[in-house]
Coordinates of C-alpha atoms in Angstrom, one line a residue:
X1 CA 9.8 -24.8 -40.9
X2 CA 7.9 -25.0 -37.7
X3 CA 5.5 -28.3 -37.9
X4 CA 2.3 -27.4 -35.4
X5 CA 1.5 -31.0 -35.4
X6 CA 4.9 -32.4 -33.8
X7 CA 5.2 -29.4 -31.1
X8 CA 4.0 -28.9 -28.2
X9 CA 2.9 -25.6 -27.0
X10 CA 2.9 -24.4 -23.0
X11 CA 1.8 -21.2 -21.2
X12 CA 4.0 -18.4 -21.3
X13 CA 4.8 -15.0 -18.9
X14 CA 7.1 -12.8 -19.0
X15 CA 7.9 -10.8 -15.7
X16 CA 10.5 -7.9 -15.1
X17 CA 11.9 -7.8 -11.4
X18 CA 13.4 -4.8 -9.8
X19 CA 16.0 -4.4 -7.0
X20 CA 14.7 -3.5 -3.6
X21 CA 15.6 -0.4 -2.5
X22 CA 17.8 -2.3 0.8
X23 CA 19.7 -4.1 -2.3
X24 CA 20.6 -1.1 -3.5
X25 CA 24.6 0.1 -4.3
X26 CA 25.5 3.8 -3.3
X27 CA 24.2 6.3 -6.0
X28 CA 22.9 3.6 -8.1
X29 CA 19.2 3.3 -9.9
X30 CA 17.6 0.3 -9.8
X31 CA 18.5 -2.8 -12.1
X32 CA 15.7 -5.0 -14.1
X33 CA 16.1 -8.4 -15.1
X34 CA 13.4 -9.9 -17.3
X35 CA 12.5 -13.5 -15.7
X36 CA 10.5 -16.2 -18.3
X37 CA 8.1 -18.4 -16.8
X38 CA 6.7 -21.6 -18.5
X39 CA 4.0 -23.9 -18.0
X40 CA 2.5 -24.1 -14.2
X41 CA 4.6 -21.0 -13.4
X42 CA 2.9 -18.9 -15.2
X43 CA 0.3 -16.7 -12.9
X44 CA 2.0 -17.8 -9.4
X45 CA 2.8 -13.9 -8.9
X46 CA 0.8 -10.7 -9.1
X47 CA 2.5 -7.4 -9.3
X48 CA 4.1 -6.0 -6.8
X49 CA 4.9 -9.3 -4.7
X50 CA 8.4 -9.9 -3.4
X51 CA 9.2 -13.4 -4.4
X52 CA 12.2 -15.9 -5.0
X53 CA 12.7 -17.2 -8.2
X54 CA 14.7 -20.1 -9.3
X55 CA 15.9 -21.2 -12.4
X56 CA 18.8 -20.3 -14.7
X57 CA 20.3 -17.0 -16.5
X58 CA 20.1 -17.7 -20.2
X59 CA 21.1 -15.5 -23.6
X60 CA 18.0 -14.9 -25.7
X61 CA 17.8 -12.9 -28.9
X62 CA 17.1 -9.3 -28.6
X63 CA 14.0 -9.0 -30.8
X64 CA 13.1 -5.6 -30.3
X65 CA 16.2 -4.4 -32.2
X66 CA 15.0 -5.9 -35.0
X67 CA 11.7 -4.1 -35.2
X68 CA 13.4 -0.8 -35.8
X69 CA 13.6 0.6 -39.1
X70 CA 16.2 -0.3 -41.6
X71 CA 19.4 2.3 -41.9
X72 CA 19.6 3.9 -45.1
X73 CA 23.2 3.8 -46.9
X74 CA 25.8 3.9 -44.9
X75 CA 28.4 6.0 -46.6
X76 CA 32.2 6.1 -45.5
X77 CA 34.4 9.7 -44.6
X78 CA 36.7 10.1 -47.6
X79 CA 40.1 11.6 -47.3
X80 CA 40.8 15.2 -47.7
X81 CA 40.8 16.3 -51.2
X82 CA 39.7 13.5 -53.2
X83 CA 37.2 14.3 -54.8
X84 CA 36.1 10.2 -55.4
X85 CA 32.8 9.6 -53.6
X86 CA 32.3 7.5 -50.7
X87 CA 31.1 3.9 -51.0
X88 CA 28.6 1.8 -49.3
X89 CA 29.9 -0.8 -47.1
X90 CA 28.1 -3.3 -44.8
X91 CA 24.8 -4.7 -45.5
X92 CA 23.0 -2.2 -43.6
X93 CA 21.9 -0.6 -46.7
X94 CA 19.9 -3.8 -48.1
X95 CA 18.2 -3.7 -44.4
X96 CA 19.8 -6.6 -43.0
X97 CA 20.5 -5.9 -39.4
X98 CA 23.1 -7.4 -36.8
X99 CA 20.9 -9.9 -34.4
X100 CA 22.1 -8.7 -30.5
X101 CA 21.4 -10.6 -27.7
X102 CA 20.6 -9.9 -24.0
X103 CA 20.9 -11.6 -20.6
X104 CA 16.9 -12.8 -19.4
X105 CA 16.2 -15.7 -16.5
X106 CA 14.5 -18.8 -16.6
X107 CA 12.0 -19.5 -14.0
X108 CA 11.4 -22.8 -13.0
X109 CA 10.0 -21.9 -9.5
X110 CA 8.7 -19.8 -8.0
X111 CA 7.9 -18.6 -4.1
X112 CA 6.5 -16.5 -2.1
X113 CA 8.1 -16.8 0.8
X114 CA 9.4 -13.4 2.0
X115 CA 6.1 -12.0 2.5
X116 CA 5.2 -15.3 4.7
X117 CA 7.8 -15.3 6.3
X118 CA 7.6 -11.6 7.7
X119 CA 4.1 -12.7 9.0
X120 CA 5.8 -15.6 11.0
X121 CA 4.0 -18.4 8.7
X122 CA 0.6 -16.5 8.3
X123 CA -0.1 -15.6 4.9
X124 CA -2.5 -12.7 5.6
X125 CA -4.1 -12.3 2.2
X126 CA -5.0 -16.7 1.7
X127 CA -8.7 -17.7 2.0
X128 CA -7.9 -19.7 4.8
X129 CA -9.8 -19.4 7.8
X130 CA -9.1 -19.3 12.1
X131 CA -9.0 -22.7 12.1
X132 CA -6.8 -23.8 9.5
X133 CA -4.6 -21.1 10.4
X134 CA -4.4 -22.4 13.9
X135 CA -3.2 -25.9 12.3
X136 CA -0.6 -24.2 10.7
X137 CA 0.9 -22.0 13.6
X138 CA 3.2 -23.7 15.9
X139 CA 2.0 -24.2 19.5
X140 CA 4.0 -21.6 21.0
X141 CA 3.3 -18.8 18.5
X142 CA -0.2 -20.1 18.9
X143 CA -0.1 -20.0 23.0
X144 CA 1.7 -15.9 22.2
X145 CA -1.1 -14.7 20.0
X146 CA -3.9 -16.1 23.2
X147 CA -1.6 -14.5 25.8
X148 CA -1.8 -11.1 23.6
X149 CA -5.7 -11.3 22.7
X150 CA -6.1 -11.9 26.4
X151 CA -4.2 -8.5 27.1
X152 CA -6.9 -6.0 29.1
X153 CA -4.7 -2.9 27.8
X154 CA -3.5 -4.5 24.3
X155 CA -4.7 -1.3 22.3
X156 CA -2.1 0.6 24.1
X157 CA 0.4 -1.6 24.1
X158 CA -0.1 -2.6 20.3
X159 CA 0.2 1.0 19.2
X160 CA 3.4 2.4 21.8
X161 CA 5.2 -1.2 20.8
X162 CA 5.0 -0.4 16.8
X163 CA 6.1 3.7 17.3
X164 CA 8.3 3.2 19.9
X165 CA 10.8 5.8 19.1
X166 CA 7.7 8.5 18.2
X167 CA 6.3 10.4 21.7
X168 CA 3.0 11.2 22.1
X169 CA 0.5 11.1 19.2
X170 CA -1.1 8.4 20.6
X171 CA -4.2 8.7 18.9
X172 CA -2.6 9.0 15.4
X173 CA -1.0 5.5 16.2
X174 CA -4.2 3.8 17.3
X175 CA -6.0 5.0 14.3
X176 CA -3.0 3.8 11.8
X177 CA -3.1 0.2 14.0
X178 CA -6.7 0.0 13.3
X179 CA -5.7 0.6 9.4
X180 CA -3.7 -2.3 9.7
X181 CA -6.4 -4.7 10.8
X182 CA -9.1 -3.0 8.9
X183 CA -13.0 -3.8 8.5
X184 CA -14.7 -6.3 6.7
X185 CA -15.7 -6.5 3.1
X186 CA -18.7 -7.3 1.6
X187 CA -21.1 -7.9 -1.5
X188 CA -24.7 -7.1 -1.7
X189 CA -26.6 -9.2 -3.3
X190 CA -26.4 -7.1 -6.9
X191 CA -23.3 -7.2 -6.6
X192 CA -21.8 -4.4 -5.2
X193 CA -18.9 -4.2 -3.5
X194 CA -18.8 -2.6 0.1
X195 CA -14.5 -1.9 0.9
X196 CA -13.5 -2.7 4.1
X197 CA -9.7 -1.4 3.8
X198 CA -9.7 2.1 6.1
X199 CA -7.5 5.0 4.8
X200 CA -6.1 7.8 7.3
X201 CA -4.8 11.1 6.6
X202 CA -2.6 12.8 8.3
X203 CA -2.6 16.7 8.8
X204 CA 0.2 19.0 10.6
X205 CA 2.8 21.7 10.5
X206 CA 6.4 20.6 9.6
X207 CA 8.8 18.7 12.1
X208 CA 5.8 16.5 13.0
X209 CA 6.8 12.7 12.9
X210 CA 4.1 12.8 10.0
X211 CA 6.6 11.3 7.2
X212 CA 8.0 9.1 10.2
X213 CA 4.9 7.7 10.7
X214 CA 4.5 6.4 6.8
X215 CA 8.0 5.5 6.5
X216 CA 7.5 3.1 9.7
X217 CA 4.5 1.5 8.2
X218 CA 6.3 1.0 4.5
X219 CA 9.0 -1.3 6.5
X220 CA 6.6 -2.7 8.8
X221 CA 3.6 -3.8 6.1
X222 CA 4.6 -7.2 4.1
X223 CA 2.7 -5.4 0.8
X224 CA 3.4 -1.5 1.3
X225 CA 4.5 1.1 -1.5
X226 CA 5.1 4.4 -0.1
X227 CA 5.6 7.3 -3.0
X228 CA 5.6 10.9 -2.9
X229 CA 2.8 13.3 -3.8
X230 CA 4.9 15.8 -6.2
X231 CA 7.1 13.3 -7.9
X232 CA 3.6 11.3 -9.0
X233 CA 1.3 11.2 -11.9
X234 CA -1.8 9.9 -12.2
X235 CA -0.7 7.0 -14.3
X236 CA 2.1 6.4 -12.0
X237 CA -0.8 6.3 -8.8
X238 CA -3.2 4.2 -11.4
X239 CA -1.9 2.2 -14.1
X240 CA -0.4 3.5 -17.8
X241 CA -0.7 1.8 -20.8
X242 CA 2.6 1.4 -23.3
X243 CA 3.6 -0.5 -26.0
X244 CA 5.8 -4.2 -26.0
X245 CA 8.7 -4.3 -27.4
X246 CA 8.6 -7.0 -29.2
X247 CA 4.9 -8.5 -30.0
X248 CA 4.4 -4.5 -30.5
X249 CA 1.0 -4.8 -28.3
X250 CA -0.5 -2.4 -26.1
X251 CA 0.2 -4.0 -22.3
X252 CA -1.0 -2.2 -19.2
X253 CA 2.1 -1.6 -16.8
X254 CA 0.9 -1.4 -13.0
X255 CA 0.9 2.0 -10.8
X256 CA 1.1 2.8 -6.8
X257 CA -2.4 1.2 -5.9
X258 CA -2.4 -1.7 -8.2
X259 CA 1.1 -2.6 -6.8
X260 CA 0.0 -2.2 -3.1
X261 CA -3.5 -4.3 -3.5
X262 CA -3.9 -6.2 -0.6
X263 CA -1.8 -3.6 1.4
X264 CA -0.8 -0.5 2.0
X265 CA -0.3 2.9 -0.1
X266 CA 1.4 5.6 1.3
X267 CA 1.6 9.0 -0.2
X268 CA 3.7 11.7 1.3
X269 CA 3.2 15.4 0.4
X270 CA -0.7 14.6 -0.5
X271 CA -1.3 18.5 -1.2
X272 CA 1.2 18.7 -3.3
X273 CA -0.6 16.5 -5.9
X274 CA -1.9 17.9 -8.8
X275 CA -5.8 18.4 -9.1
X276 CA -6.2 16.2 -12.1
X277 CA -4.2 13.9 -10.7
X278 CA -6.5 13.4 -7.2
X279 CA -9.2 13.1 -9.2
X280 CA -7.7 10.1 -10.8
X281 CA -7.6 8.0 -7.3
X282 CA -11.0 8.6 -6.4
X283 CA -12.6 5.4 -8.2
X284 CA -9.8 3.3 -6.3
X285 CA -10.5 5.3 -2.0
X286 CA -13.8 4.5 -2.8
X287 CA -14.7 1.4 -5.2
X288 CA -11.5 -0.2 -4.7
X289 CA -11.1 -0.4 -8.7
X290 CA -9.1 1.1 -11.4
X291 CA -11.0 1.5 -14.5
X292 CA -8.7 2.1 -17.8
X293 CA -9.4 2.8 -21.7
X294 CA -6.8 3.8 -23.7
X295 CA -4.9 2.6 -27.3
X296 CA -7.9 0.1 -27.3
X297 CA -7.2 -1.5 -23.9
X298 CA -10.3 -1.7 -21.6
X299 CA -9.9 -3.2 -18.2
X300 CA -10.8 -2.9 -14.3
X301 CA -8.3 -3.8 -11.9
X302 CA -8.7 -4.3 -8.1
X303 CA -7.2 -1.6 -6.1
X304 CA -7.8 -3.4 -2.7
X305 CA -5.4 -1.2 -0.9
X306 CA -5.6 1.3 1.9
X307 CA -4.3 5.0 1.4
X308 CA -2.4 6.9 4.6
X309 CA -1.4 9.8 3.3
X310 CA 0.6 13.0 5.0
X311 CA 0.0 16.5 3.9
X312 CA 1.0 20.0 5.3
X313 CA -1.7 22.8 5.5
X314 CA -2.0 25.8 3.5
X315 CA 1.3 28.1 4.3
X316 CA 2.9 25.9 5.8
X317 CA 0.8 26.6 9.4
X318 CA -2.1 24.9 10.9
X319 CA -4.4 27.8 11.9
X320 CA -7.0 26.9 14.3
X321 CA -9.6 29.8 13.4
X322 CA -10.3 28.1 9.9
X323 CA -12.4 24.9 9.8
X324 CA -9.6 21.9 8.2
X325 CA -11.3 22.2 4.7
X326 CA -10.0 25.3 4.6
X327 CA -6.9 24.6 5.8
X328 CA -6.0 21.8 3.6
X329 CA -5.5 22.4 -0.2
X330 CA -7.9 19.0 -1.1
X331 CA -11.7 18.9 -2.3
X332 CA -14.9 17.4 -0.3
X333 CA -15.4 14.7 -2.2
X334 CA -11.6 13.0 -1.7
X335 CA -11.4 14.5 1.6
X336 CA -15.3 12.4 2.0
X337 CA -12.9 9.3 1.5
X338 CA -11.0 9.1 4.1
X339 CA -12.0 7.4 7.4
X340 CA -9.6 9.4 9.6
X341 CA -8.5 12.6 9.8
X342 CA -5.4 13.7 12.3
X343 CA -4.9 17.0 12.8
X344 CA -0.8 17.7 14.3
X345 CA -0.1 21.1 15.4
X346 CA 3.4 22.7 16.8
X347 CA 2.5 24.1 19.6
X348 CA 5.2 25.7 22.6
X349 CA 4.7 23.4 26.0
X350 CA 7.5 23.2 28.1
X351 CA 6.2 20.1 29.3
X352 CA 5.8 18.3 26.0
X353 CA 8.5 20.1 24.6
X354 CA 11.2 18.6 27.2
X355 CA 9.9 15.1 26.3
X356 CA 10.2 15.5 23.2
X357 CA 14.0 16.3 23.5
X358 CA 14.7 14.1 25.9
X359 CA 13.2 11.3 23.6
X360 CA 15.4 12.1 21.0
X361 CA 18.8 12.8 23.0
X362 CA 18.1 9.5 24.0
X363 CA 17.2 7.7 20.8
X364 CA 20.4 9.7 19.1
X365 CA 23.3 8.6 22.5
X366 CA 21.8 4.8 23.0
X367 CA 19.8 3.8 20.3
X368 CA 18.9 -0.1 21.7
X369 CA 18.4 0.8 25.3
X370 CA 16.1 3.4 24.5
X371 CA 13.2 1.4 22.5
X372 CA 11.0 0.3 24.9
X373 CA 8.4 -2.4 23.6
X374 CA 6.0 -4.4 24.8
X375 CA 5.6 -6.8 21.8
X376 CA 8.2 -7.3 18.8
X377 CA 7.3 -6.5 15.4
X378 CA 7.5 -10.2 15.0
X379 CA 5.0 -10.6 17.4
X380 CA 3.0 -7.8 16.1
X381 CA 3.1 -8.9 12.5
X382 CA 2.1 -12.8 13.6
X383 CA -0.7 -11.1 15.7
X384 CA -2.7 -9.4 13.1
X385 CA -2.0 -11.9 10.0
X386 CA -4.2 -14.0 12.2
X387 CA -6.5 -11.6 13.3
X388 CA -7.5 -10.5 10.1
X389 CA -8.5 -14.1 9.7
X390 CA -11.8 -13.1 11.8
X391 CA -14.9 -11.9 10.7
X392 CA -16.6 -10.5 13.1
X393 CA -20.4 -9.4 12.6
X394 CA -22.6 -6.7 13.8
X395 CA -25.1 -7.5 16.6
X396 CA -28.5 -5.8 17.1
X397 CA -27.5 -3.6 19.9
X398 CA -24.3 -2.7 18.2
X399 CA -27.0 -1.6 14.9
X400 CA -29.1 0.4 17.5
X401 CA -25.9 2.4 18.8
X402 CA -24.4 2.9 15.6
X403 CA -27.5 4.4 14.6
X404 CA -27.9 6.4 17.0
X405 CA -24.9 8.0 17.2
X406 CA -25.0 8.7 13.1
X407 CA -28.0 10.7 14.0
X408 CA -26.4 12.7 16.3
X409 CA -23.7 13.9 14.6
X410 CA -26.4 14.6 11.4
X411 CA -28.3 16.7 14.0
X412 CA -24.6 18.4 15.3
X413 CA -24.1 19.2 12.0
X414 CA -27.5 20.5 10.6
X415 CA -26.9 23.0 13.7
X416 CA -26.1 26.4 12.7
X417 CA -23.9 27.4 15.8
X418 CA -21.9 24.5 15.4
X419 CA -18.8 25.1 12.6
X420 CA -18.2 21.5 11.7
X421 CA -15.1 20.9 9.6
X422 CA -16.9 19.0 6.1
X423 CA -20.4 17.7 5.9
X424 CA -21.5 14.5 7.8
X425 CA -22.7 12.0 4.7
X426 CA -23.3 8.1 4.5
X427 CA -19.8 7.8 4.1
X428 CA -18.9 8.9 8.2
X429 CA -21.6 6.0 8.8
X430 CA -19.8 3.2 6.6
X431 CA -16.4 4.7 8.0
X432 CA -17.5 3.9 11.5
X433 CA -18.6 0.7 11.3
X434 CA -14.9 -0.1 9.9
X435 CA -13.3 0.9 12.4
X436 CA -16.0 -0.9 14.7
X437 CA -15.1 -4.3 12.6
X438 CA -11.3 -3.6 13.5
X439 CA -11.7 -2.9 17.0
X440 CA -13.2 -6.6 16.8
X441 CA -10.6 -7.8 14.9
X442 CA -8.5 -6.6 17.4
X443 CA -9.6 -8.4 20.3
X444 CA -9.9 -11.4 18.0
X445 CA -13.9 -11.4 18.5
X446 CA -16.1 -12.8 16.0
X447 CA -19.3 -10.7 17.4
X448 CA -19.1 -6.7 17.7
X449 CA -20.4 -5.6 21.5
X450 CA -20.9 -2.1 22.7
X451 CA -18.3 -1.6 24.9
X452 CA -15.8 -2.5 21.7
X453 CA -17.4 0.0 19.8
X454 CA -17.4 3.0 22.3
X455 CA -13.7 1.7 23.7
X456 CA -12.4 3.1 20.3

């Protein structure tokens, strides 16, 4: 028997790891391995991090066999015409079951190191702040990120340097680099909490770089999940609720968002989602949270993540005569949600139309020669780990401006004659002083100025 008074009893985690899809073999699905952590190793790593374990591969006893009902009598195939009934071998029958066993890992460290690393030594989701990340950067990386923030033209060169194989669109890859630095969160004082992550969607007619553009983000973020509209459920986007194995408790398995929190989601084919299953993702666009109660579990997890999303317009054609809420199959209040809105249209231009193949004969004959870049996505990733370190704040002729400009666009759209493409709400106004925050981020400025604002 088990005596409570001479043992000694530690923390305990279990955590299930899943290949990568880089790791993967040809026309294989990926492999789990259940990973124990003890003692201080238990909560070193949320969901959805990609870390390094180490520890050994041990043989534990598969429990949850032994959970399932007994088997009734077993009963042996006699031979052809006897008539002498079959007997019971075994001891199935007197429910005593064969103990398996099954391959788990023990944990006795753990790191995160891959997603540091990617950010050349900047961990962009720490507490720490300008200063103490500038103590930890070393002096040339340090002496790179002045030279960059010091760059007259650095919006420009940021956004052509991380799509340098995508031509044109320039002002879909600004908006997706200002998505990457994002705004600034805050809490009022009753506790509210105002999201600073920026989401984007994109709009166009097929054969428009639109799933390029999210599949270049999901290798370039250090936290990204990228998923598909059609092949998603709103308990896959969210989080589902299933029962354990073996204490035969009700655990809360994480979704899409909760994976990406602190990142990036993207979602390809947006308007092929479900209805019900839109609604679902509203709580976590706007209030950054997932709220769940089911089987007796009630929670609220963060959701911290921004959402670029891709979708095709209705038929399969953007047509210009329609406002985009009626060329999109979404509602106004998830279409209210996002901060940006690209519209890409397949137009004939002979002009744009010869760069276009020229860009990709040469991409497809010389593949190195023809990526031009002004920064590497080193540099790039270094760069805005440490600028999201800054804070910047709002300034009282940046307030006046702001305002100002919200009215106008109330007044442009309470105008009759004007077709505007959704209603103009509090939401445009919170949406442009994000992307006022990250244009200050982006200059590595700790005060927002006018000619920031209006630059973007």
């Amino acid at each position: 028997m088990l005596d409570i008074n001479q043992s000694k009893f530690v923390d305990f985690q279990k955590v299930r790891i899943q290949e990568t899809q880089s790791e993967l073999p040809r026309g294989s699905i990926p492999r789990c391995v259940e990973v124990i952590l003890r003692a201080e190793a238990v909560e070193s790593c949320q969901a959805g991090d990609k870390v390094d374990f180490t520890g050994t591969l041990i043989v534990v006893p598969d429990v949850s066999s032994l959970a399932t009902p007994g088997l009734r009598q077993e009963k042996t195939r006699g031979n052809k015409g006897d008539n002498a009934p079959a007997g019971v071998v075994g001891l199935k029958a007197l429910g005593v079951r064969d103990l398996s066993y099954r391959m788990a890992f023990l944990g006795c460290g753990v790191e995160n190191t891959v997603q540091v690393e990617m950010t050349g030594g900047i961990d962009p989701n720490s507490e720490l702040t300008e200063e103490d990340v500038r103590a930890q950067v070393s002096e040339r990386d340090l002496m790179r990120i002045y030279e960059m923030s010091k760059d007259r033209n650095i919006y420009q060169n940021l956004a052509t340097s991380m799509f340098p194989t995508i031509h044109g669109s320039d002002e879909i890859k600004k908006g997706i680099l200002l998505m990457l630095f994002g705004g600034v969160p805050k809490k009022t004082i009753e506790g509210t909490s105002l999201r600073g992550d920026i989401n984007v969607c994109i709009v166009g007619d097929p054969s428009t770089a639109k799933s390029q553009f999210l599949k270049q983000i999901a290798e370039f973020s250090p936290r990204c999940v990228y998923t598909s509209g059609k092949a998603s459920t709103a308990a896959g986007l969210t989080a589902a609720v299933v029962k354990d194995e073996e204490s035969q408790e009700f655990v809360i398995e994480a979704g899409a968002l909760l994976l990406a929190d602190n990142g990036i989601c993207c979602i390809d084919e947006f308007d092929k989602m479900d209805v019900r299953d839109q609604v679902a993702i509203h709580e976590a666009m706007e209030q950054q949270t997932i709220s769940i109660t089911k089987a007796g579990v009630k929670a609220v997890l963060n959701a911290r993540a921004s959402i670029l999303a891709a979708a095709n317009p209705i038929g399969g054609r953007y047509d210009r005569s329609k406002s985009l809420q009626q060329n999109i199959q979404l509602s106004a209040p998830i279409m209210s949600r996002f901060d940006l809105f690209f519209v890409l249209v397949d137009e004939c231009n002979e002009v744009t139309d010869y760069a276009i193949a020229r860009r990709i004969v040469d991409l497809h004959s010389r593949q190195q020669e023809s990526v031009e870049r002004e920064y590497s996505m080193e540099e790039i990733r270094r760069y805005i780990a440490f600028a999201k370190k800054f804070k910047p704040r709002i300034t009282k002729e940046s307030q006046e401006f702001m305002v100002e400009e919200y009215k106008k666009l109330r007044q442009r759209d309470a105008n009759a004659m004007t077709k505007a493409s959704w209603r103009i709400t509090v939401r445009q106004l919170e949406s442009l002083i994000r992307l006022s925050e990250a244009m200050a981020k982006m200059v590595c400025e700790d005060k927002m100025n006018i000619t920031t604002i209006d630059g973007g």
